[in-house]
Amino acid sequence: MKENTDSDAGGIKQEIKKIPQKGPFRRDYWRSPLRGPWMASFMSLLLLIVIPIVFITGLIDHVAWNPDLGGTNNRTPEMGLLGFLQGTEWPTRPIWLYRLTEGTHVVLGITLLPLVLAKLWAIMPSLYKWPLADSLGHALERISLLFVIGGIFFQIFTGLFYIQNFIILNNVTFNRLHFYGNWIFIAGLVLHVLVKFPEMIKGLKGRDLDEEMSKSTDETEPEPEEEGRLVSTDPAPPTISRRGAIAIAGGSALTIMALAVGQTLGRDWSWLAILSPRAQSPAGDGPNDFRVNKTAKKAKIQPEQVGPDWRLELVGATTHSLSREDLLAMPLHTSSLPISCLEGWSTGNQSWEGVRLRDLAVLAGMPNAGKVLFESLESTDAVARMSFMRHNQIQDPLSLLALRVNGADLSMDHGYPARAIVPATPGNRNTKWIYRMTFMEEA
């Protein structure tokens, strides 16, 4: 019975193979002499260098939000086993840590686009192989490709839409989609690498890199014919060398990087970041003329809310109601810190002046508070409306309830009358327009 079944399956397979192949399913349809195992393997190697960095920095930046503290710090409360990093204490040193990790994640993430397109071009003939799957191993490879190709484009374009302010979904939904999409993509990538890694190594060994990079267009020849479909059976004359094709892909990636990295490096380099919506504004030279993610108008902060009647409600073992004048009468300290945001941009260091968080914890009767909850007057964004900071962030001498910046009172857009500023912390967690601080023990 089994022999008959195997025979029937084999017969079906043969009949499928006999179906006439048309268009891109024909091997001679793809005529570029550059395609082959070596070219595909080289592009794979480049991606395997960059993608893990983007993935790891994404996870690191997730930890920076202190998701275990709950509330709006945890943007993916149903993460389950994927929350294995929860509870990791996010450090406050070096002060540029989040600026580095988030900037790297965003800049390399969008830099991937031309490399992914080049890799897709290199393997395009194999995507049209007929039959679509002729063995279990081949079927696994095809399934993994769905996750890899679909996943990486989903991650790149949702990220691009977010940093360019094309926010179709709210912040919470975006973060969930991007977080879970990341894991789906990585699962597919791991499966794909397990299946294809030996083939990649074999492809890289097939040609000498130095020799290939030294060949001109006239010297470029098709790779030897192999079992797969990457090498054309009817190659056209070369119009560019492999060196030239790699230079176009690499040069495109470096150009995108150069046009994006300025937003992370700060104001002196912002002229480079022509692809970044916040890099070129504001253009003034005043103490408050540095980038802002959300204006007071957009946050619907009314002047009367932050006028003379504004009070900071300080809650802990004791409760205090403090005016801005009360805060200015307390010992003030200065911290030189950047604001670095989820979109990858940074202001560079600004000189902030205000009351240390640990001094406010003492005033509230909780000098060893496990965490503090900041609450904002903002009503338009649930994520920005409140945030938690943990013990090490409260105790850092650079952590302030800022009242002034660069020698002047905070502007409305920068959080007047008071905002949090904590080293190495996501800008969105440095709550603006604070009206209440609650110190508490960490659960």
Short mmCIF file of C-alpha atoms in Angstrom, two decimals:
data_model
loop_
_atom_site.label_atom_id
_atom_site.label_comp_id
_atom_site.label_asym_id
_atom_site.label_seq_id
_atom_site.Cartn_x
_atom_site.Cartn_y
_atom_site.Cartn_z
CA MET A 1 0.00 0.00 0.00
CA LYS A 2 2.85 2.39 0.94
CA GLU A 3 4.63 1.61 -2.35
CA ASN A 4 1.48 2.55 -4.28
CA THR A 5 1.17 5.79 -2.31
CA ASP A 6 4.81 6.70 -2.97
CA SER A 7 4.36 5.82 -6.62
CA ASP A 8 1.24 7.99 -6.88
CA ALA A 9 3.02 10.92 -5.19
CA GLY A 10 5.98 10.54 -7.51
CA GLY A 11 3.67 10.44 -10.51
CA ILE A 12 1.89 13.60 -9.42
CA LYS A 13 5.24 15.29 -8.94
CA GLN A 14 6.33 14.37 -12.44
CA GLU A 15 3.06 15.57 -13.93
CA ILE A 16 3.43 18.92 -12.16
CA LYS A 17 6.95 19.29 -13.54
CA LYS A 18 5.61 18.68 -17.06
CA ILE A 19 3.35 21.75 -16.88
CA PRO A 20 4.81 24.29 -19.37
CA GLN A 21 6.67 27.05 -17.56
CA LYS A 22 5.95 30.57 -18.74
CA GLY A 23 7.30 34.04 -18.04
CA PRO A 24 9.40 34.32 -14.87
CA PHE A 25 9.01 30.57 -14.20
CA ARG A 26 11.27 29.92 -17.21
CA ARG A 27 14.92 29.83 -16.27
CA ASP A 28 16.01 31.69 -19.41
CA TYR A 29 13.67 34.56 -18.49
CA TRP A 30 16.28 35.84 -16.03
CA ARG A 31 19.32 36.88 -18.07
CA SER A 32 21.60 38.87 -15.78
CA PRO A 33 25.10 37.32 -15.79
CA LEU A 34 25.72 38.70 -12.28
CA ARG A 35 23.30 36.40 -10.49
CA GLY A 36 24.56 33.21 -8.95
CA PRO A 37 25.32 31.49 -5.64
CA TRP A 38 28.25 33.79 -4.84
CA MET A 39 26.32 37.03 -5.38
CA ALA A 40 23.34 35.80 -3.37
CA SER A 41 25.61 34.53 -0.59
CA PHE A 42 27.55 37.80 -0.40
CA MET A 43 24.36 39.83 0.00
CA SER A 44 23.17 37.35 2.64
CA LEU A 45 26.40 37.86 4.56
CA LEU A 46 25.92 41.64 4.62
CA LEU A 47 22.39 41.23 5.95
CA LEU A 48 23.50 38.72 8.59
CA ILE A 49 25.92 41.35 9.91
CA VAL A 50 23.41 44.22 10.09
CA ILE A 51 20.13 42.50 11.04
CA PRO A 52 21.29 41.10 14.43
CA ILE A 53 22.48 44.58 15.44
CA VAL A 54 19.07 46.07 14.59
CA PHE A 55 17.29 43.24 16.43
CA ILE A 56 19.43 43.46 19.58
CA THR A 57 19.26 47.26 19.82
CA GLY A 58 15.48 47.00 19.43
CA LEU A 59 15.30 44.67 22.43
CA ILE A 60 17.65 46.91 24.42
CA ASP A 61 15.46 49.92 23.72
CA HIS A 62 12.42 47.97 24.88
CA VAL A 63 14.16 47.44 28.23
CA ALA A 64 14.89 51.19 28.44
CA TRP A 65 11.18 51.80 28.99
CA ASN A 66 11.23 49.79 32.25
CA PRO A 67 8.20 47.74 31.13
CA ASP A 68 8.10 45.78 34.40
CA LEU A 69 6.99 48.94 36.21
CA GLY A 70 3.66 48.68 34.42
CA GLY A 71 1.32 51.42 33.32
CA THR A 72 2.26 53.16 30.09
CA ASN A 73 5.85 51.98 30.49
CA ASN A 74 4.66 48.55 29.35
CA ARG A 75 3.51 48.92 25.74
CA THR A 76 3.13 45.15 25.23
CA PRO A 77 1.47 43.81 28.41
CA GLU A 78 0.54 40.48 26.79
CA MET A 79 4.10 39.65 25.72
CA GLY A 80 4.28 36.46 27.85
CA LEU A 81 7.54 34.56 27.37
CA LEU A 82 8.83 37.32 25.09
CA GLY A 83 9.11 39.50 28.19
CA PHE A 84 12.14 37.61 29.50
CA LEU A 85 14.11 40.87 29.74
CA GLN A 86 11.54 42.50 32.01
CA GLY A 87 12.92 43.53 35.37
CA THR A 88 16.34 44.37 33.95
CA GLU A 89 17.46 47.61 35.59
CA TRP A 90 18.05 50.16 32.86
CA PRO A 91 21.26 52.09 33.69
CA THR A 92 21.68 55.86 33.75
CA ARG A 93 25.28 55.73 32.56
CA PRO A 94 26.67 56.52 30.12
CA ILE A 95 24.28 59.43 29.65
CA TRP A 96 24.29 58.87 25.87
CA LEU A 97 23.34 55.17 26.12
CA TYR A 98 19.77 55.46 24.80
CA ARG A 99 20.90 57.97 22.21
CA LEU A 100 23.35 55.35 20.92
CA THR A 101 21.08 52.29 21.02
CA GLU A 102 17.94 53.90 19.60
CA GLY A 103 19.91 55.90 17.04
CA THR A 104 21.68 52.74 15.90
CA HIS A 105 18.40 50.84 15.72
CA VAL A 106 16.67 53.48 13.60
CA VAL A 107 19.57 54.42 11.31
CA LEU A 108 20.63 50.84 10.57
CA GLY A 109 16.98 49.80 10.26
CA ILE A 110 16.31 52.15 7.36
CA THR A 111 19.80 51.53 5.95
CA LEU A 112 18.74 47.90 5.46
CA LEU A 113 16.28 48.80 2.70
CA PRO A 114 18.69 48.92 -0.30
CA LEU A 115 20.54 45.84 0.98
CA VAL A 116 17.27 43.91 1.25
CA LEU A 117 16.26 44.99 -2.25
CA ALA A 118 19.67 43.93 -3.60
CA LYS A 119 19.37 40.53 -1.92
CA LEU A 120 15.85 40.13 -3.30
CA TRP A 121 17.11 40.96 -6.80
CA ALA A 122 19.93 38.41 -6.43
CA ILE A 123 17.58 35.53 -5.56
CA MET A 124 14.57 36.54 -7.67
CA PRO A 125 14.81 33.57 -10.11
CA SER A 126 14.65 31.07 -7.23
CA LEU A 127 11.36 32.59 -6.04
CA TYR A 128 9.77 31.44 -9.30
CA LYS A 129 11.01 27.86 -9.13
CA TRP A 130 8.47 25.26 -10.31
CA PRO A 131 7.09 23.29 -8.59
CA LEU A 132 6.92 25.72 -5.70
CA ALA A 133 8.00 22.99 -3.27
CA ASP A 134 9.27 19.55 -4.24
CA SER A 135 10.48 18.27 -0.84
CA LEU A 136 9.96 18.86 2.87
CA GLY A 137 13.20 20.83 3.13
CA HIS A 138 12.23 22.96 0.17
CA ALA A 139 8.78 23.56 1.66
CA LEU A 140 10.35 24.72 4.95
CA GLU A 141 12.61 27.05 3.02
CA ARG A 142 9.65 28.56 1.14
CA ILE A 143 7.65 29.01 4.35
CA SER A 144 10.59 30.69 6.05
CA LEU A 145 10.89 33.04 3.06
CA LEU A 146 7.32 34.23 3.60
CA PHE A 147 8.19 35.25 7.15
CA VAL A 148 11.59 36.69 6.20
CA ILE A 149 10.57 38.76 3.18
CA GLY A 150 7.18 39.81 4.52
CA GLY A 151 8.58 40.37 8.00
CA ILE A 152 11.50 42.58 7.07
CA PHE A 153 9.44 44.81 4.79
CA PHE A 154 6.78 45.09 7.49
CA GLN A 155 9.40 46.13 10.06
CA ILE A 156 11.16 48.60 7.77
CA PHE A 157 8.02 50.32 6.55
CA THR A 158 6.18 50.50 9.88
CA GLY A 159 9.36 52.02 11.32
CA LEU A 160 9.66 54.46 8.41
CA PHE A 161 6.03 55.53 8.74
CA TYR A 162 6.54 56.14 12.44
CA ILE A 163 9.71 58.22 12.23
CA GLN A 164 8.26 60.23 9.34
CA ASN A 165 5.11 60.99 11.37
CA PHE A 166 2.85 58.97 9.05
CA ILE A 167 1.19 57.50 12.12
CA ILE A 168 -1.94 55.69 10.97
CA LEU A 169 -2.14 53.79 14.26
CA ASN A 170 -1.68 55.20 17.75
CA ASN A 171 1.61 54.82 19.64
CA VAL A 172 0.54 51.78 21.63
CA THR A 173 -0.68 49.89 18.56
CA PHE A 174 2.46 50.76 16.59
CA ASN A 175 4.73 49.55 19.38
CA ARG A 176 2.86 46.27 19.69
CA LEU A 177 2.91 45.62 15.95
CA HIS A 178 6.59 46.51 15.67
CA PHE A 179 7.55 44.43 18.73
CA TYR A 180 5.67 41.28 17.74
CA GLY A 181 6.51 41.73 14.07
CA ASN A 182 10.15 41.73 15.10
CA TRP A 183 9.83 38.31 16.75
CA ILE A 184 7.88 36.83 13.84
CA PHE A 185 10.54 38.05 11.42
CA ILE A 186 13.40 36.70 13.56
CA ALA A 187 11.69 33.30 13.89
CA GLY A 188 11.45 33.07 10.11
CA LEU A 189 15.03 34.28 9.70
CA VAL A 190 16.42 31.67 12.12
CA LEU A 191 14.58 28.90 10.27
CA HIS A 192 15.79 30.26 6.93
CA VAL A 193 19.41 30.50 8.10
CA LEU A 194 19.34 26.94 9.47
CA VAL A 195 18.18 25.68 6.08
CA LYS A 196 20.36 27.88 3.87
CA PHE A 197 23.55 28.50 5.88
CA PRO A 198 25.54 25.58 4.41
CA GLU A 199 24.54 26.75 0.94
CA MET A 200 25.68 30.29 1.75
CA ILE A 201 29.10 29.10 2.93
CA LYS A 202 29.47 26.99 -0.20
CA GLY A 203 28.50 29.96 -2.36
CA LEU A 204 31.04 32.25 -0.68
CA LYS A 205 33.81 29.70 -1.20
CA GLY A 206 32.93 29.45 -4.88
CA ARG A 207 34.71 32.68 -5.82
CA ASP A 208 37.54 34.81 -4.43
CA LEU A 209 36.32 38.15 -3.07
CA ASP A 210 39.44 40.15 -3.97
CA GLU A 211 39.48 38.72 -7.48
CA GLU A 212 35.77 39.42 -7.98
CA MET A 213 36.13 43.00 -6.74
CA SER A 214 38.98 43.65 -9.19
CA LYS A 215 37.10 42.57 -12.33
CA SER A 216 35.82 45.15 -14.79
CA THR A 217 32.51 44.89 -16.62
CA ASP A 218 34.22 43.35 -19.67
CA GLU A 219 35.86 40.71 -17.46
CA THR A 220 32.61 39.76 -15.71
CA GLU A 221 31.41 36.26 -16.55
CA PRO A 222 28.41 34.22 -15.40
CA GLU A 223 29.00 31.88 -12.50
CA PRO A 224 29.25 28.16 -13.33
CA GLU A 225 25.85 26.56 -13.80
CA GLU A 226 24.51 24.94 -10.63
CA GLU A 227 21.56 22.90 -9.46
CA GLY A 228 19.49 25.90 -8.45
CA ARG A 229 17.99 28.59 -10.65
CA LEU A 230 20.18 31.60 -9.90
CA VAL A 231 22.52 31.20 -12.89
CA SER A 232 20.87 32.08 -16.20
CA THR A 233 20.84 29.49 -18.99
CA ASP A 234 20.87 32.33 -21.52
CA PRO A 235 22.92 35.15 -19.95
CA ALA A 236 22.96 38.58 -21.54
CA PRO A 237 26.22 40.52 -21.99
CA PRO A 238 27.18 42.28 -18.73
CA THR A 239 26.38 45.99 -18.46
CA ILE A 240 27.96 46.31 -15.00
CA SER A 241 30.44 44.29 -12.95
CA ARG A 242 29.60 42.52 -9.71
CA ARG A 243 31.81 45.09 -8.03
CA GLY A 244 29.62 47.82 -9.53
CA ALA A 245 26.38 46.15 -8.46
CA ILE A 246 27.65 45.74 -4.90
CA ALA A 247 28.85 49.36 -4.92
CA ILE A 248 25.37 50.55 -5.93
CA ALA A 249 23.73 48.59 -3.10
CA GLY A 250 26.37 49.55 -0.54
CA GLY A 251 26.54 53.15 -1.73
CA SER A 252 22.76 53.48 -1.50
CA ALA A 253 22.84 52.12 2.04
CA LEU A 254 25.65 54.49 3.07
CA THR A 255 23.85 57.44 1.49
CA ILE A 256 20.68 56.70 3.46
CA MET A 257 22.79 56.32 6.60
CA ALA A 258 24.48 59.68 6.00
CA LEU A 259 21.13 61.39 5.43
CA ALA A 260 19.65 59.93 8.63
CA VAL A 261 22.49 59.83 11.17
CA GLY A 262 22.55 63.61 11.59
CA GLN A 263 19.32 63.48 13.61
CA THR A 264 21.03 61.20 16.15
CA LEU A 265 24.31 63.12 16.36
CA GLY A 266 22.51 66.32 17.29
CA ARG A 267 22.14 69.92 16.23
CA ASP A 268 25.61 70.48 14.73
CA TRP A 269 24.95 67.63 12.29
CA SER A 270 21.25 68.14 11.68
CA TRP A 271 21.89 69.79 8.30
CA LEU A 272 22.78 66.30 7.04
CA ALA A 273 19.50 64.74 8.11
CA ILE A 274 17.34 65.86 5.20
CA LEU A 275 15.28 62.64 5.46
CA SER A 276 14.32 63.35 9.08
CA PRO A 277 11.20 65.47 9.73
CA ARG A 278 12.46 67.02 12.98
CA ALA A 279 16.11 67.58 12.06
CA GLN A 280 15.74 71.03 10.50
CA SER A 281 13.53 72.71 13.09
CA PRO A 282 13.42 74.86 15.07
CA ALA A 283 15.96 77.05 13.32
CA GLY A 284 16.48 79.70 16.02
CA ASP A 285 19.42 80.16 18.36
CA GLY A 286 17.51 80.80 21.58
CA PRO A 287 17.88 78.69 24.73
CA ASN A 288 14.65 76.79 23.96
CA ASP A 289 15.25 76.50 20.22
CA PHE A 290 15.99 72.80 20.04
CA ARG A 291 13.90 69.96 18.73
CA VAL A 292 10.65 68.95 20.33
CA ASN A 293 8.52 65.90 19.67
CA LYS A 294 5.19 67.40 20.65
CA THR A 295 4.28 71.05 21.08
CA ALA A 296 2.09 72.39 23.87
CA LYS A 297 -0.56 73.19 21.27
CA LYS A 298 -0.60 69.62 19.99
CA ALA A 299 -0.78 68.32 23.56
CA LYS A 300 -3.68 70.74 24.19
CA ILE A 301 -1.98 72.44 27.12
CA GLN A 302 -3.90 75.60 27.98
CA PRO A 303 -2.07 78.69 29.35
CA GLU A 304 -4.30 78.80 32.43
CA GLN A 305 -3.21 75.24 33.32
CA VAL A 306 0.40 76.36 33.72
CA GLY A 307 -0.21 79.87 35.03
CA PRO A 308 0.39 81.27 38.54
CA ASP A 309 -2.12 78.83 40.05
CA TRP A 310 -0.17 75.76 38.89
CA ARG A 311 0.97 73.51 41.71
CA LEU A 312 3.08 70.37 41.86
CA GLU A 313 1.42 67.76 44.03
CA LEU A 314 4.19 65.78 45.71
CA VAL A 315 2.91 62.49 47.13
CA GLY A 316 4.72 59.93 49.28
CA ALA A 317 4.76 59.25 53.01
CA THR A 318 3.77 62.92 53.21
CA THR A 319 2.01 65.17 50.72
CA HIS A 320 3.04 68.65 49.61
CA SER A 321 1.62 71.22 47.22
CA LEU A 322 4.47 73.22 45.70
CA SER A 323 4.33 76.30 43.51
CA ARG A 324 7.01 76.97 40.93
CA GLU A 325 8.43 79.62 43.28
CA ASP A 326 8.66 76.98 46.04
CA LEU A 327 10.64 74.72 43.71
CA LEU A 328 12.95 77.55 42.62
CA ALA A 329 13.67 78.27 46.29
CA MET A 330 14.97 74.71 46.81
CA PRO A 331 18.62 73.76 46.11
CA LEU A 332 18.97 73.78 42.31
CA HIS A 333 21.41 71.69 40.30
CA THR A 334 22.52 71.62 36.68
CA SER A 335 22.76 68.58 34.38
CA SER A 336 24.06 68.53 30.81
CA LEU A 337 21.91 65.91 29.11
CA PRO A 338 20.43 65.16 25.67
CA ILE A 339 16.84 64.33 24.87
CA SER A 340 16.76 61.20 22.73
CA CYS A 341 13.50 59.95 21.31
CA LEU A 342 11.94 56.77 19.97
CA GLU A 343 12.20 58.05 16.39
CA GLY A 344 16.01 58.01 16.67
CA TRP A 345 16.63 61.76 16.94
CA SER A 346 18.54 63.56 19.65
CA THR A 347 18.91 67.20 20.66
CA GLY A 348 22.49 66.91 21.75
CA ASN A 349 23.34 67.98 25.30
CA GLN A 350 21.31 70.81 26.84
CA SER A 351 22.02 72.48 30.18
CA TRP A 352 19.08 71.71 32.46
CA GLU A 353 18.52 73.34 35.86
CA GLY A 354 16.14 72.08 38.51
CA VAL A 355 15.57 70.10 41.70
CA ARG A 356 17.09 66.65 42.05
CA LEU A 357 14.54 63.84 42.07
CA ARG A 358 16.21 62.31 45.11
CA ASP A 359 15.75 65.59 47.02
CA LEU A 360 12.05 65.53 46.20
CA ALA A 361 11.90 61.90 47.37
CA VAL A 362 13.36 63.01 50.71
CA LEU A 363 10.82 65.84 50.94
CA ALA A 364 8.03 63.31 50.29
CA GLY A 365 9.33 61.20 53.18
CA MET A 366 10.55 58.36 50.94
CA PRO A 367 14.33 58.76 50.50
CA ASN A 368 14.66 55.15 49.29
CA ALA A 369 11.58 55.09 47.06
CA GLY A 370 11.50 52.16 44.66
CA LYS A 371 9.84 54.14 41.88
CA VAL A 372 8.15 57.41 41.07
CA LEU A 373 5.10 58.08 38.91
CA PHE A 374 5.05 61.31 36.89
CA GLU A 375 1.66 62.59 35.75
CA SER A 376 1.25 65.20 33.05
CA LEU A 377 -1.38 67.79 32.16
CA GLU A 378 -1.33 66.36 28.63
CA SER A 379 -4.62 64.78 27.64
CA THR A 380 -4.04 63.69 24.03
CA ASP A 381 -1.59 60.80 24.44
CA ALA A 382 -2.08 58.05 27.02
CA VAL A 383 1.56 56.96 26.70
CA ALA A 384 2.99 60.43 27.37
CA ARG A 385 0.43 61.29 30.05
CA MET A 386 2.28 59.38 32.74
CA SER A 387 5.50 57.46 33.23
CA PHE A 388 7.38 55.54 35.89
CA MET A 389 11.05 55.84 36.83
CA ARG A 390 12.81 53.29 39.01
CA HIS A 391 15.05 53.61 42.07
CA ASN A 392 18.40 54.00 40.30
CA GLN A 393 16.96 56.77 38.10
CA ILE A 394 15.59 58.64 41.11
CA GLN A 395 18.91 58.42 42.94
CA ASP A 396 21.11 59.54 40.05
CA PRO A 397 22.46 63.04 40.86
CA LEU A 398 21.82 64.14 37.26
CA SER A 399 18.10 63.28 37.43
CA LEU A 400 16.10 66.48 37.77
CA LEU A 401 12.68 67.97 37.87
CA ALA A 402 13.81 70.63 35.38
CA LEU A 403 12.57 74.22 35.65
CA ARG A 404 15.03 75.94 33.33
CA VAL A 405 17.13 75.05 30.29
CA ASN A 406 20.20 76.75 28.84
CA GLY A 407 19.85 79.62 31.32
CA ALA A 408 16.19 80.40 30.59
CA ASP A 409 12.82 79.26 31.88
CA LEU A 410 11.43 76.24 30.06
CA SER A 411 9.21 77.19 27.14
CA MET A 412 5.68 75.84 26.96
CA ASP A 413 6.74 73.41 24.24
CA HIS A 414 9.54 72.04 26.40
CA GLY A 415 7.32 71.35 29.38
CA TYR A 416 6.88 74.57 31.37
CA PRO A 417 6.43 74.84 34.30
CA ALA A 418 8.28 71.59 35.15
CA ARG A 419 9.43 68.44 33.39
CA ALA A 420 11.51 65.36 34.15
CA ILE A 421 14.99 64.95 32.73
CA VAL A 422 16.83 61.71 33.50
CA PRO A 423 20.10 60.50 31.93
CA ALA A 424 20.01 57.71 29.30
CA THR A 425 16.21 57.65 29.36
CA PRO A 426 13.84 57.71 26.34
CA GLY A 427 12.57 61.23 25.68
CA ASN A 428 8.97 60.07 25.89
CA ARG A 429 9.58 58.98 29.49
CA ASN A 430 10.93 62.42 30.44
CA THR A 431 7.41 63.63 31.11
CA LYS A 432 6.52 67.26 30.37
CA TRP A 433 3.94 69.55 32.03
CA ILE A 434 4.09 67.58 35.29
CA TYR A 435 1.44 68.30 37.90
CA ARG A 436 1.87 65.30 40.20
CA MET A 437 4.77 63.11 41.38
CA THR A 438 4.02 60.02 43.45
CA PHE A 439 6.88 58.20 45.17
CA MET A 440 6.17 54.61 46.13
CA GLU A 441 7.75 51.32 47.04
CA GLU A 442 8.52 49.04 44.13
CA ALA A 443 6.14 46.07 44.12
#
